[in-house]
Amino acid sequence: MTASTFTPAPWPRKLRSQEWYGGNSRDTIYHRGWLKNQGYPHDLFDGRPIIGIMNTWSDLTPCNGHLRDLAEKVKAGIWEAGGFPVEVPVFSASENTFRPSAMMFRNLAALSIEETIRGQPIDGCVLMVGCDKTTPSLLMAAASCDVPSIVVTGGPMLNGSFRGERVGSGTHLWKFSEDVKAGKMTQEEFLEAEQSMSRSTGTCNTMGTASTMASMAEALGMALSGNAAIPAVDSRRRVMAQMSGRRIVQMVKDDLKPSDIMTKQAFENAIRTNGAIGGSTNAVVHLLAIAGRVGVDLTLDDWDRCGRDVATIVNLMPSGEYLMEEFFYAGGLPVVIKNLGECGQLHKDALTVSGQTIWDEVRDVRNWNEDVIRPVDHALTEQGGIAVLRGNLAPNGAVLKPSAASAHLLTHRGRAIVFEDIDDYKTRINDETLDIDETCIMVLKNCGPKGYPGMAEVGNMGLPPKVLRKGVTDMVRISDARMSGTAYGTVVLHTAPEAAAGGPLGVVQSGDMIELDVPNRRLHLDISDAELKARLAAWKPRHEIVTSGYAYLHQNHVGGADTGADLDFLKGCRGNAVGKDSH
Ligand code: FES
């Protein structure tokens, strides 16, 4: 759908919430009367849009800890526009606390929120998100129900600072941790640095997964222009929340739905935006999953095709040097999207939640700092998109982020040092007798969607101390895991099929030679076809199969990373038809 082909629905008309609150039947009085215990006047049930503020606030999701306060501004905007706001707490998968990994619960969150929307009198949604998995899980749920929805992110934290150095969330956690192992930093200094990392409420201040997914929501057209970069504590974040509250009411009246906005063109805009910002590899699995919910045929090949010629121009950690605060001051994501448009890399007429085209939203913005948002002829990386690798080691694909990798390792042949799972890695990596040097390729198995379970962010394995002491900071690493968006290195991720599903990664042995050829998109295990076949025939799963609880459901139904790692029975849009009344 484009802005020129979208036709707003006639207004007034009967909304789905009137199935609960319209008329004067016994059931209506049951639904309406009980809600009136909150003190709502009778005329609020006159057929105006009821907006669910789907809030991922939680004390245990600290990145979203301020969303309950921010929701008050959303409510103000909804009231102003003649809507009726209802705040609904929803499943909140915190990146920094959930075990075994927040990713394992992205799909559970999406499922629970989908049913929360469908089963209740909600005409439109404000998706209040921030921390990594909260953004995709709510977008997946909204796509599955296809009710008008708008994203409001909580915004990033202010810059961190330690002894005069700019400190980025996550990025410096990995760096300082390696410095301690290499003897460049003491444990006491590390603890002192901890205090400097999180100076305010908000999400990680690097171009990690949270900032990336906020940018993806904006590039998809699902958030108002400029939403992604405003710091959590900036007063303009509160204005954005209020404006979004106003806007969702009109979206409901117009019946402007996720399926109208999240078209194939919108996903291609988002993929190119991801290349331009040097965004997280996690966006690959999340966008594939969201596309699957809204019925758009998006593949790994689209990622490679669309990202190939996109230059990374945003100079933010982990690929660059600045943080989200400076990105906002430079003009934020609208400047990047405008740049894509000027380079012929944007579907300009893609529709957004504003009802305008994406180009209309950005055509007049200016870049206020060309060191933070670089001109294309001074880009960080000329080809910044996600590289999709294939070969006998990854028949269904694997991904690598060139802007976070070392140029000299993008073409590399090395001896495999295999870790059978993350526990094996932790047990042996600090062993000084481990036969490893910087030319080797570290291989980690059994950390994919089924394997870990939940595809944890462990793909950027720390290097062995004896290599770090030589001053080496990067080695080629290959796994079926994910990597934090704040991490960096020559790290091949999402290798599919994963080891736990019987993929070739599961039969690599220490001493095998592996060839990585990013320019030619190749990942090759240098053994004969016959040997590979024999090893695969003899392969046995390493871990016991879970037999109960959500982990059972997850392991039995999760798909590969190459298709978004969604549960197989949740693909496709199931709509928002109102079910039978139970009373
Ligand atoms: Fe929550 Fe980074 S850990 S945004």
XYZ file of C-alpha atoms in Angstrom, residues 5-564:
560
model
C -3.565 4.058 -2.909
C -4.734 4.033 0.717
C -8.352 5.112 1.120
C -9.451 5.990 4.658
C -12.522 4.132 5.893
C -15.715 6.161 6.341
C -16.306 7.640 9.783
C -18.366 7.279 11.921
C -18.858 3.510 11.824
C -19.197 0.721 14.395
C -15.864 -0.360 15.910
C -15.018 -3.776 17.341
C -15.128 -2.448 20.925
C -18.876 -1.915 20.484
C -19.227 -5.719 20.452
C -18.535 -5.404 24.186
C -19.855 -1.967 25.054
C -22.564 -1.098 22.495
C -26.291 -1.382 23.323
C -28.010 -2.241 26.585
C -28.094 -6.029 26.740
C -27.228 -7.936 29.893
C -23.802 -8.792 28.478
C -23.105 -5.178 27.513
C -23.999 -4.019 30.999
C -21.715 -6.724 32.401
C -18.763 -5.484 30.310
C -19.481 -1.785 30.609
C -20.738 -1.687 34.172
C -17.675 -3.432 35.557
C -15.341 -1.022 33.762
C -17.311 1.859 35.249
C -15.920 0.870 38.647
C -12.914 2.946 37.534
C -15.139 6.019 37.434
C -15.656 6.379 33.697
C -18.704 8.502 32.641
C -21.356 6.768 30.535
C -20.735 8.861 27.411
C -17.222 7.422 27.007
C -18.884 4.238 25.736
C -20.531 6.037 22.815
C -18.529 4.298 20.102
C -15.324 6.349 20.251
C -12.044 4.468 19.589
C -10.816 2.500 22.578
C -7.032 2.480 22.465
C -5.028 -0.206 24.233
C -1.723 1.153 25.497
C 0.201 -2.120 25.411
C 2.871 -1.392 27.996
C 6.021 -3.457 28.532
C 6.892 -1.556 31.712
C 8.455 -3.777 34.369
C 10.856 -3.198 37.230
C 12.760 -6.198 35.869
C 12.960 -4.673 32.398
C 14.966 -1.636 33.497
C 15.324 -0.330 29.929
C 11.527 0.116 29.918
C 11.294 1.187 33.557
C 10.030 4.665 32.663
C 7.248 3.546 30.322
C 4.512 3.700 32.959
C 5.231 7.403 33.361
C 5.509 7.927 29.598
C 2.147 6.206 29.103
C 0.494 9.150 30.876
C 1.521 11.382 27.967
C 0.144 8.842 25.493
C -3.134 8.848 27.418
C -3.242 12.655 27.322
C -2.906 12.559 23.536
C -5.643 9.931 23.188
C -8.059 11.927 25.363
C -7.296 15.089 23.395
C -8.131 13.383 20.116
C -11.423 12.006 21.408
C -10.324 8.452 22.127
C -10.631 6.348 25.278
C -7.248 5.075 26.543
C -6.885 1.836 28.484
C -3.438 0.840 29.691
C -2.679 -2.872 29.483
C 0.483 -4.395 31.015
C 1.901 -7.057 28.699
C 4.656 -9.674 28.711
C 7.996 -7.912 28.999
C 11.076 -9.912 27.973
C 14.055 -8.109 29.474
C 17.308 -8.636 27.637
C 19.464 -8.349 30.722
C 17.607 -10.643 33.103
C 15.633 -13.316 31.286
C 17.134 -16.828 31.307
C 18.053 -18.855 29.385
C 17.644 -16.003 26.894
C 15.087 -13.266 26.264
C 14.890 -14.477 22.678
C 13.302 -17.733 23.792
C 10.368 -15.685 25.069
C 9.958 -13.281 22.133
C 7.455 -15.642 20.530
C 5.646 -16.365 23.802
C 5.317 -12.623 24.375
C 4.015 -12.123 20.847
C 1.511 -14.949 21.294
C 0.229 -13.679 24.621
C -0.058 -10.087 23.396
C -1.794 -11.167 20.194
C -4.469 -12.902 22.251
C -4.616 -9.967 24.672
C -5.502 -7.673 21.791
C -7.871 -10.053 20.010
C -9.793 -11.127 23.080
C -10.472 -7.656 24.434
C -12.365 -4.477 23.426
C -9.430 -2.755 21.753
C -9.793 -0.796 18.500
C -6.210 0.371 18.179
C -2.890 -0.087 19.974
C -0.013 2.029 21.120
C 2.938 -0.337 21.389
C 5.126 0.918 24.246
C 8.461 -0.802 23.824
C 12.191 -0.332 24.172
C 14.366 -3.223 25.313
C 15.484 -5.522 22.508
C 12.760 -8.194 22.336
C 9.869 -5.976 23.369
C 9.804 -4.145 20.029
C 9.637 -7.192 17.742
C 7.290 -9.123 20.018
C 4.709 -6.337 20.026
C 5.084 -5.682 16.312
C 4.582 -9.413 15.673
C 1.443 -9.402 17.817
C 0.051 -6.294 16.123
C 0.787 -7.800 12.704
C -0.985 -11.041 13.660
C -4.130 -9.162 14.745
C -3.847 -6.370 12.193
C -5.502 -3.697 14.327
C -4.287 -0.106 13.799
C -1.092 0.267 15.825
C 1.657 2.794 16.429
C 5.024 2.249 18.092
C 6.310 4.481 20.884
C 9.768 3.532 22.092
C 11.157 4.604 25.433
C 14.283 6.146 23.907
C 17.958 5.565 24.661
C 19.914 6.352 27.817
C 22.176 9.393 27.961
C 25.844 8.917 27.064
C 28.003 6.993 29.488
C 31.358 8.450 30.494
C 34.330 6.910 32.322
C 37.579 8.789 32.931
C 36.989 11.058 29.973
C 36.057 8.226 27.627
C 32.618 7.923 25.996
C 31.138 4.661 27.312
C 28.579 2.756 25.264
C 26.101 0.289 26.767
C 27.214 -3.247 26.099
C 30.027 -2.294 23.733
C 32.230 -1.207 26.626
C 31.090 -4.095 28.790
C 32.616 -6.453 26.222
C 35.682 -4.223 25.770
C 36.412 -3.735 29.481
C 35.887 -7.433 30.105
C 38.502 -8.276 27.457
C 40.804 -5.582 28.908
C 40.609 -7.253 32.337
C 41.469 -10.624 30.769
C 44.365 -9.055 28.874
C 45.693 -7.383 32.039
C 45.032 -3.843 30.746
C 42.393 -3.053 33.383
C 41.967 -4.095 37.011
C 38.802 -5.646 38.407
C 38.402 -2.590 40.667
C 38.475 -0.273 37.654
C 35.921 -2.489 35.938
C 33.581 -2.119 38.924
C 34.112 1.646 38.906
C 33.263 1.740 35.197
C 30.006 -0.143 35.876
C 28.646 2.943 37.617
C 29.281 5.102 34.553
C 27.450 2.972 32.014
C 23.796 3.676 32.792
C 23.315 7.356 33.578
C 19.596 7.633 32.985
C 16.495 5.670 32.237
C 16.202 4.278 28.725
C 17.555 1.618 26.430
C 21.171 0.882 25.475
C 22.737 4.049 24.095
C 24.722 2.347 21.333
C 23.338 1.290 17.953
C 22.576 -2.024 19.620
C 19.471 -4.084 19.099
C 17.117 -1.740 20.962
C 18.190 1.330 18.957
C 18.210 -0.765 15.795
C 14.682 -2.057 16.347
C 13.459 1.447 17.204
C 14.972 2.515 13.873
C 13.390 -0.465 12.115
C 9.955 0.503 13.480
C 10.434 4.031 12.175
C 11.787 2.883 8.798
C 8.912 0.426 8.431
C 6.584 3.387 8.894
C 5.168 2.067 12.185
C 6.335 5.001 14.358
C 6.120 8.740 13.882
C 9.134 10.225 12.140
C 11.959 11.032 14.551
C 10.805 8.631 17.250
C 13.842 6.339 17.340
C 16.612 8.576 18.626
C 15.056 10.967 21.159
C 16.739 10.274 24.528
C 14.495 8.759 27.181
C 14.803 11.776 29.473
C 14.461 14.494 26.822
C 11.190 16.402 27.058
C 10.711 15.789 23.338
C 10.278 12.067 24.121
C 7.198 13.009 26.114
C 5.930 15.189 23.289
C 6.420 12.262 20.879
C 4.367 10.038 23.199
C 1.541 12.566 23.340
C 1.544 13.111 19.566
C 1.442 9.349 19.023
C -1.555 9.137 21.348
C -3.326 11.755 19.270
C -2.419 10.040 16.025
C -3.625 6.513 16.874
C -7.187 7.786 17.326
C -7.271 9.062 13.750
C -5.613 5.843 12.530
C -8.501 3.868 14.022
C -11.043 6.157 12.390
C -9.225 5.749 9.039
C -8.705 1.994 9.646
C -5.008 2.352 8.841
C -3.684 -1.101 9.729
C -0.211 -2.720 10.013
C -0.858 -4.646 6.787
C -1.392 -1.323 4.974
C 1.969 -0.039 6.214
C 4.251 -3.073 6.505
C 4.457 -4.005 2.831
C 7.386 -5.602 1.033
C 8.552 -2.085 0.096
C 8.473 -1.043 3.743
C 10.625 -4.045 4.719
C 13.099 -3.203 1.953
C 13.279 0.354 3.292
C 13.980 -1.057 6.751
C 16.710 -3.410 5.488
C 18.472 -0.553 3.712
C 18.105 1.622 6.790
C 19.707 -1.126 8.842
C 22.709 -1.043 6.523
C 22.967 2.731 6.727
C 22.877 2.817 10.531
C 25.215 -0.171 10.977
C 22.340 -1.884 12.764
C 22.234 -5.097 14.715
C 22.237 -8.541 13.113
C 19.280 -9.288 15.389
C 17.142 -7.182 13.056
C 17.470 -10.009 10.526
C 15.570 -12.579 12.585
C 13.095 -10.022 13.911
C 12.130 -8.538 10.548
C 11.805 -12.014 9.030
C 9.457 -12.948 11.870
C 7.370 -9.761 11.629
C 7.087 -10.197 7.862
C 5.943 -13.775 8.425
C 3.139 -12.526 10.681
C 1.904 -9.883 8.265
C 2.129 -12.191 5.252
C 5.023 -10.537 3.420
C 7.391 -12.904 1.624
C 10.732 -11.730 3.018
C 13.854 -13.906 2.820
C 17.518 -13.847 3.767
C 18.285 -13.166 0.116
C 16.311 -9.912 0.382
C 18.658 -8.895 3.177
C 21.724 -9.494 1.062
C 20.237 -7.973 -2.101
C 18.919 -4.811 -0.478
C 21.876 -4.235 1.816
C 24.733 -4.800 -0.628
C 25.178 -1.256 -1.912
C 24.139 0.623 1.198
C 26.901 2.581 2.891
C 27.016 2.727 6.686
C 26.940 6.453 7.397
C 25.965 6.532 11.064
C 29.114 6.777 13.148
C 27.812 5.057 16.271
C 29.195 2.295 18.452
C 29.691 -0.587 18.010
C 30.725 0.153 14.395
C 31.757 3.773 15.036
C 32.515 6.197 17.847
C 29.412 8.141 18.959
C 26.218 7.277 20.839
C 22.467 7.768 20.389
C 22.464 11.132 22.153
C 24.739 12.595 19.470
C 22.707 10.830 16.777
C 19.602 12.640 17.985
C 21.368 16.020 18.065
C 22.601 15.427 14.495
C 19.044 14.944 13.268
C 18.453 11.259 13.958
C 16.961 8.673 11.665
C 15.061 11.072 9.366
C 18.438 12.339 8.080
C 19.491 8.770 7.284
C 16.232 7.982 5.502
C 16.496 11.207 3.509
C 19.982 10.168 2.484
C 18.714 6.795 1.265
C 16.094 8.629 -0.764
C 18.706 10.859 -2.355
C 20.767 7.775 -3.240
C 17.828 6.058 -4.952
C 17.696 3.458 -2.141
C 14.255 4.226 -0.715
C 10.707 3.399 -1.742
C 9.670 7.011 -1.263
C 5.938 6.498 -1.499
C 5.742 3.910 1.305
C 2.922 4.752 3.694
C 3.578 5.531 7.357
C 1.447 5.801 10.499
C 1.200 9.548 9.876
C -0.837 8.886 6.747
C 1.956 10.558 4.746
C 4.676 8.929 2.679
C 8.034 8.228 4.268
C 9.582 10.754 1.884
C 7.135 13.470 2.897
C 8.304 12.964 6.470
C 12.019 13.436 5.798
C 12.466 15.537 2.655
C 13.070 18.809 4.551
C 15.286 17.598 7.425
C 18.919 18.688 7.806
C 22.080 17.011 9.014
C 23.509 19.010 11.915
C 26.706 16.998 12.414
C 28.426 15.356 9.475
C 30.867 13.489 11.681
C 27.992 11.649 13.394
C 25.914 11.129 10.244
C 28.518 11.019 7.501
C 28.062 12.017 3.859
C 28.102 8.911 1.637
C 31.493 9.832 0.160
C 32.908 9.742 3.692
C 31.039 6.635 4.877
C 32.203 4.341 7.660
C 31.813 1.324 5.386
C 30.943 1.420 1.705
C 28.963 -1.818 1.871
C 27.252 -1.756 5.217
C 24.428 -4.217 4.758
C 24.278 -7.606 6.402
C 26.251 -10.175 4.392
C 24.427 -13.478 3.918
C 26.869 -16.373 3.565
C 26.161 -19.795 2.132
C 28.128 -22.983 1.554
C 28.312 -26.540 2.805
C 28.654 -25.227 6.352
C 25.504 -23.076 6.077
C 23.212 -24.417 3.337
C 20.330 -22.258 4.579
C 22.525 -19.259 5.233
C 24.490 -17.450 7.919
C 24.987 -13.737 8.520
C 27.885 -11.405 9.223
C 27.959 -7.666 9.860
C 30.829 -6.276 7.768
C 30.810 -2.874 9.469
C 31.608 -4.520 12.822
C 34.208 -6.920 11.379
C 37.955 -6.606 10.746
C 38.700 -5.975 7.063
C 41.727 -8.309 7.065
C 39.616 -11.251 8.272
C 36.801 -10.986 5.746
C 38.679 -13.460 3.568
C 40.283 -16.038 5.812
C 41.140 -19.755 5.952
C 41.797 -21.211 9.357
C 41.906 -24.283 11.570
C 38.715 -24.913 13.513
C 38.751 -24.967 17.295
C 35.381 -26.446 18.225
C 33.330 -25.860 21.366
C 30.434 -28.296 21.546
C 28.246 -25.846 23.506
C 28.559 -22.716 25.624
C 29.504 -24.677 28.748
C 32.316 -26.400 26.858
C 33.499 -22.963 25.696
C 33.450 -21.535 29.229
C 35.302 -24.565 30.592
C 38.164 -24.484 28.094
C 38.617 -20.937 26.769
C 40.937 -19.796 29.583
C 43.014 -23.003 29.489
C 46.564 -21.978 28.607
C 47.163 -25.407 27.046
C 44.354 -24.911 24.501
C 45.957 -25.324 21.055
C 44.777 -22.032 19.572
C 46.249 -18.920 18.004
C 44.852 -15.886 16.193
C 44.771 -17.640 12.817
C 42.322 -20.257 14.082
C 38.553 -20.097 13.648
C 36.508 -20.538 16.816
C 33.392 -22.648 16.270
C 30.536 -22.765 18.786
C 27.724 -25.311 18.365
C 24.295 -25.891 19.894
C 23.382 -22.262 20.560
C 20.656 -21.820 17.921
C 16.882 -21.433 18.380
C 16.442 -25.084 19.460
C 19.893 -25.628 20.855
C 20.525 -23.201 23.662
C 17.417 -23.108 23.701
C 16.466 -19.660 22.494
C 19.447 -18.612 20.390
C 21.353 -16.686 23.018
C 23.670 -13.774 22.277
C 26.868 -15.728 22.751
C 28.182 -15.737 19.173
C 30.760 -13.043 19.922
C 32.790 -15.428 22.074
C 35.566 -13.686 23.979
C 39.063 -14.518 22.725
C 41.431 -16.754 24.717
C 43.675 -14.815 27.136
C 46.867 -15.999 25.489
C 45.753 -14.447 22.197
C 44.530 -11.251 23.870
C 47.896 -10.792 25.600
C 49.522 -10.522 22.165
C 47.372 -7.460 21.525
C 45.088 -9.325 19.109
C 41.492 -8.101 19.376
C 39.647 -10.090 16.723
C 39.430 -13.627 15.376
C 36.935 -15.316 13.068
C 34.145 -16.897 15.095
C 31.299 -19.049 13.733
C 28.177 -20.226 15.528
C 24.438 -20.759 15.259
C 23.948 -18.203 18.041
C 23.101 -14.528 17.835
C 25.290 -11.617 18.900
C 24.375 -8.586 20.947
C 23.790 -5.578 18.732
C 26.343 -3.787 20.879
C 29.065 -6.308 20.047
C 31.655 -6.312 17.293
C 34.134 -8.577 15.551
C 34.410 -10.916 12.572
C 31.579 -13.054 13.795
C 29.523 -15.397 11.620
C 26.094 -15.901 13.192
C 22.725 -17.629 12.736
C 24.320 -20.531 10.860
C 21.437 -22.594 9.493
C 20.361 -25.294 9.840
C 21.583 -25.077 13.409
C 23.669 -27.792 15.056
C 20.830 -29.007 17.298
C 18.647 -29.514 14.227
C 21.272 -31.698 12.543
C 22.923 -28.956 10.495
C 26.501 -29.290 9.206
C 27.786 -27.001 11.964
C 27.091 -29.888 14.333
C 29.700 -32.126 12.704
C 32.652 -29.743 12.452
C 35.668 -31.144 14.273
C 38.664 -29.363 15.762
C 41.418 -29.391 13.168
C 39.089 -29.086 10.153
C 39.936 -26.228 7.824
C 37.244 -23.590 7.227
C 37.148 -20.931 4.516
C 35.372 -17.613 5.046
C 35.001 -15.489 1.915
C 32.691 -12.573 2.637
C 33.146 -10.779 -0.728
C 31.902 -13.956 -2.435
C 29.417 -14.742 0.358
C 30.938 -18.184 0.970
C 31.341 -20.291 4.121
C 32.998 -23.624 3.399
C 34.040 -26.600 5.511
C 37.000 -28.085 3.692
C 36.164 -31.779 3.869
C 34.905 -34.054 1.096
C 31.204 -34.408 0.375
C 31.455 -38.099 1.295
C 33.072 -37.292 4.645
C 30.435 -34.660 5.402
C 27.670 -37.096 4.517
C 29.133 -39.793 6.739
C 29.504 -37.427 9.677
C 25.926 -36.176 9.296
C 24.640 -39.769 9.206
C 26.437 -40.512 12.477
C 25.347 -37.271 14.187
C 23.402 -37.448 17.457
C 21.832 -34.533 19.376
C 23.992 -33.399 22.273
C 21.255 -32.325 24.641
C 18.215 -34.091 26.018
C 14.868 -33.031 24.603
C 12.742 -30.971 27.022
C 9.416 -32.653 27.836
C 7.340 -29.998 29.595
C 6.529 -26.335 29.923
C 6.994 -23.562 27.396
C 10.497 -24.845 26.574
C 8.817 -27.997 25.212
C 6.523 -25.950 22.985
C 9.444 -23.818 21.858
C 11.806 -26.673 21.024
C 9.165 -28.576 19.101
C 7.845 -25.681 17.053
C 10.569 -23.058 16.635
C 11.795 -22.530 13.090
C 15.303 -21.806 11.879
C 17.024 -18.452 12.151
C 16.869 -18.180 8.366
C 13.072 -17.841 8.578
C 12.870 -15.657 11.681
